[in-house]
Amino acid sequence: MDIIFLEAFRIKTLIGIYPWEKKIPQTIELNLEIGLPSKHDYLTDQIEDTLDYAQIVERIRAMLAEQHFSLLETLTENIAQMILTEFQSPWVKVNAAKLDVLDGVRKLGITIERGKRGQPHFS
Ligand SMILES: Nc1nc2c(c(=O)[nH]1)N=C([C@H](O)[C@@H](O)CO)CN2
């Protein structure tokens, strides 16, 4: 399987279970791996024949501006389901971390995998 990755994508959003977290946006860091559908033919060298990672980033920005989550679990699940359904990715891994929210912990968060990870893509 071929994979698009997004590393250290930092974005501000309202996230958290405490009252202050529902009012003050926090920066979270996202790391994503997005499986490409094996039916796609990358040898065409055309953006139409792959997943456009710029569109995925913009879609995540829009989601996190509109929707506010209490838990990182819900945030990662919503991002994963959006990528599987809207971009027809067969498999996705989403990691979301809060930065410096607990004393002595630089990053903490969650990683989820959804969908089915496929075989290597041979062309
Ligand atoms: N499993 C989780 N535990 C906690 C979360 C979370 O999203 N998932 N969130 C919080 C608070 O919002 C925290 O980040 C504030 O310090 C606590 N535990």
Short mmCIF file of C-alpha atoms and ligand atoms in Angstrom, two decimals:
data_model
loop_
_atom_site.label_atom_id
_atom_site.label_comp_id
_atom_site.label_asym_id
_atom_site.label_seq_id
_atom_site.Cartn_x
_atom_site.Cartn_y
_atom_site.Cartn_z
CA MET A 1 0.00 0.00 0.00
CA ASP A 2 1.23 3.49 -0.80
CA ILE A 3 0.82 6.06 1.94
CA ILE A 4 0.57 9.82 2.09
CA PHE A 5 1.87 11.18 5.39
CA LEU A 6 1.28 14.48 7.15
CA GLU A 7 3.74 15.11 9.94
CA ALA A 8 3.58 17.65 12.78
CA PHE A 9 0.51 19.41 11.38
CA ARG A 10 -0.19 22.00 14.09
CA ILE A 11 -3.63 23.55 14.31
CA LYS A 12 -5.65 25.50 16.88
CA THR A 13 -9.03 24.18 17.95
CA LEU A 14 -11.36 24.01 20.92
CA ILE A 15 -10.67 20.62 22.49
CA GLY A 16 -11.04 19.30 26.00
CA ILE A 17 -13.30 18.26 28.83
CA TYR A 18 -12.79 21.24 31.15
CA PRO A 19 -14.77 24.51 30.94
CA TRP A 20 -11.68 26.59 30.10
CA GLU A 21 -10.86 24.23 27.25
CA LYS A 22 -14.29 24.90 25.71
CA LYS A 23 -13.49 28.63 25.52
CA ILE A 24 -9.77 28.87 24.77
CA PRO A 25 -8.44 27.24 21.61
CA GLN A 26 -5.40 25.00 22.03
CA THR A 27 -2.78 23.99 19.54
CA ILE A 28 -2.81 20.30 18.80
CA GLU A 29 -0.37 18.36 16.67
CA LEU A 30 -1.65 15.89 14.10
CA ASN A 31 0.29 13.11 12.42
CA LEU A 32 -1.52 11.17 9.73
CA GLU A 33 -0.86 8.27 7.43
CA ILE A 34 -3.36 7.93 4.61
CA GLY A 35 -3.49 4.83 2.44
CA LEU A 36 -3.94 5.42 -1.26
CA PRO A 37 -6.53 3.36 -3.09
CA SER A 38 -4.65 0.69 -5.06
CA LYS A 39 -6.88 1.20 -8.12
CA HIS A 40 -5.31 4.61 -8.66
CA ASP A 41 -2.79 4.86 -11.46
CA TYR A 42 0.02 7.12 -10.25
CA LEU A 43 2.02 6.70 -13.44
CA THR A 44 -0.23 9.25 -15.14
CA ASP A 45 1.53 11.99 -13.14
CA GLN A 46 -1.85 13.70 -12.76
CA ILE A 47 -3.13 15.04 -9.43
CA GLU A 48 -6.62 13.78 -10.39
CA ASP A 49 -5.30 10.21 -10.16
CA THR A 50 -4.19 10.37 -6.54
CA LEU A 51 -5.41 11.92 -3.29
CA ASP A 52 -4.60 15.62 -3.07
CA TYR A 53 -3.02 16.10 0.37
CA ALA A 54 -3.64 19.86 0.17
CA GLN A 55 -7.39 19.16 -0.02
CA ILE A 56 -7.15 16.84 2.97
CA VAL A 57 -5.37 19.51 5.03
CA GLU A 58 -7.99 22.11 4.10
CA ARG A 59 -10.81 19.71 4.97
CA ILE A 60 -9.27 19.06 8.41
CA ARG A 61 -8.87 22.82 8.98
CA ALA A 62 -12.56 23.34 8.13
CA MET A 63 -13.68 20.47 10.37
CA LEU A 64 -11.72 21.70 13.39
CA ALA A 65 -12.96 25.27 12.89
CA GLU A 66 -16.62 24.12 12.80
CA GLN A 67 -16.66 21.20 15.23
CA HIS A 68 -15.47 21.24 18.80
CA PHE A 69 -14.69 17.99 20.55
CA SER A 70 -14.28 17.12 24.22
CA LEU A 71 -12.04 14.10 23.70
CA LEU A 72 -9.07 13.50 21.44
CA GLU A 73 -10.67 10.09 20.80
CA THR A 74 -13.70 11.74 19.14
CA LEU A 75 -11.55 14.20 17.23
CA THR A 76 -9.35 11.47 15.75
CA GLU A 77 -12.39 9.29 14.95
CA ASN A 78 -14.08 12.13 13.05
CA ILE A 79 -10.94 12.89 11.05
CA ALA A 80 -10.43 9.20 10.25
CA GLN A 81 -14.03 8.67 9.12
CA MET A 82 -13.96 11.83 6.99
CA ILE A 83 -10.81 10.66 5.17
CA LEU A 84 -12.18 7.15 4.59
CA THR A 85 -15.54 8.36 3.27
CA GLU A 86 -14.81 11.64 1.51
CA PHE A 87 -11.46 10.69 0.00
CA GLN A 88 -12.10 6.95 -0.43
CA SER A 89 -8.92 6.05 1.37
CA PRO A 90 -8.92 2.36 2.36
CA TRP A 91 -6.90 2.83 5.55
CA VAL A 92 -5.90 5.69 7.77
CA LYS A 93 -3.83 6.20 10.92
CA VAL A 94 -4.52 9.38 12.88
CA ASN A 95 -2.43 10.60 15.80
CA ALA A 96 -3.49 13.70 17.75
CA ALA A 97 -1.46 15.18 20.59
CA LYS A 98 -1.89 18.01 23.05
CA LEU A 99 1.26 19.95 23.85
CA ASP A 100 2.42 20.78 27.38
CA VAL A 101 -1.02 20.26 28.98
CA LEU A 102 0.32 18.26 31.92
CA ASP A 103 3.38 19.09 33.98
CA GLY A 104 6.41 17.27 32.68
CA VAL A 105 4.66 15.83 29.62
CA ARG A 106 5.67 17.45 26.34
CA LYS A 107 3.04 15.66 24.23
CA LEU A 108 0.20 13.28 25.00
CA GLY A 109 -2.59 11.96 22.91
CA ILE A 110 -4.00 9.09 20.95
CA THR A 111 -3.37 7.09 17.81
CA ILE A 112 -6.13 5.24 15.97
CA GLU A 113 -6.17 3.14 12.83
CA ARG A 114 -9.32 2.67 10.77
CA GLY A 115 -10.08 0.79 7.57
CA LYS A 116 -8.09 -2.04 6.06
CA ARG A 117 -4.39 -1.76 5.41
CA GLY A 118 -3.71 -3.26 2.00
CA GLN A 119 -0.92 -4.93 0.15
CA PRO A 120 2.05 -3.10 -1.35
CA HIS A 121 1.18 -1.36 -4.62
CA PHE A 122 3.05 -2.84 -7.60
CA SER A 123 2.64 -1.12 -10.93
N1 LIG B 1 -8.32 9.60 27.11
C1 LIG B 1 -8.40 10.95 27.28
N2 LIG B 1 -8.15 11.45 28.49
C2 LIG B 1 -8.25 12.79 28.69
C3 LIG B 1 -8.59 13.64 27.63
C4 LIG B 1 -8.84 13.08 26.36
O1 LIG B 1 -9.14 13.76 25.35
N3 LIG B 1 -8.73 11.72 26.22
N4 LIG B 1 -8.64 14.99 27.86
C5 LIG B 1 -8.39 15.51 29.05
C6 LIG B 1 -8.40 16.97 29.26
O2 LIG B 1 -9.11 17.67 28.29
C7 LIG B 1 -6.93 17.35 29.38
O3 LIG B 1 -6.30 17.30 28.11
C8 LIG B 1 -6.67 18.65 30.03
O4 LIG B 1 -5.47 18.55 30.76
C9 LIG B 1 -8.04 14.70 30.22
N5 LIG B 1 -7.98 13.30 29.92
#
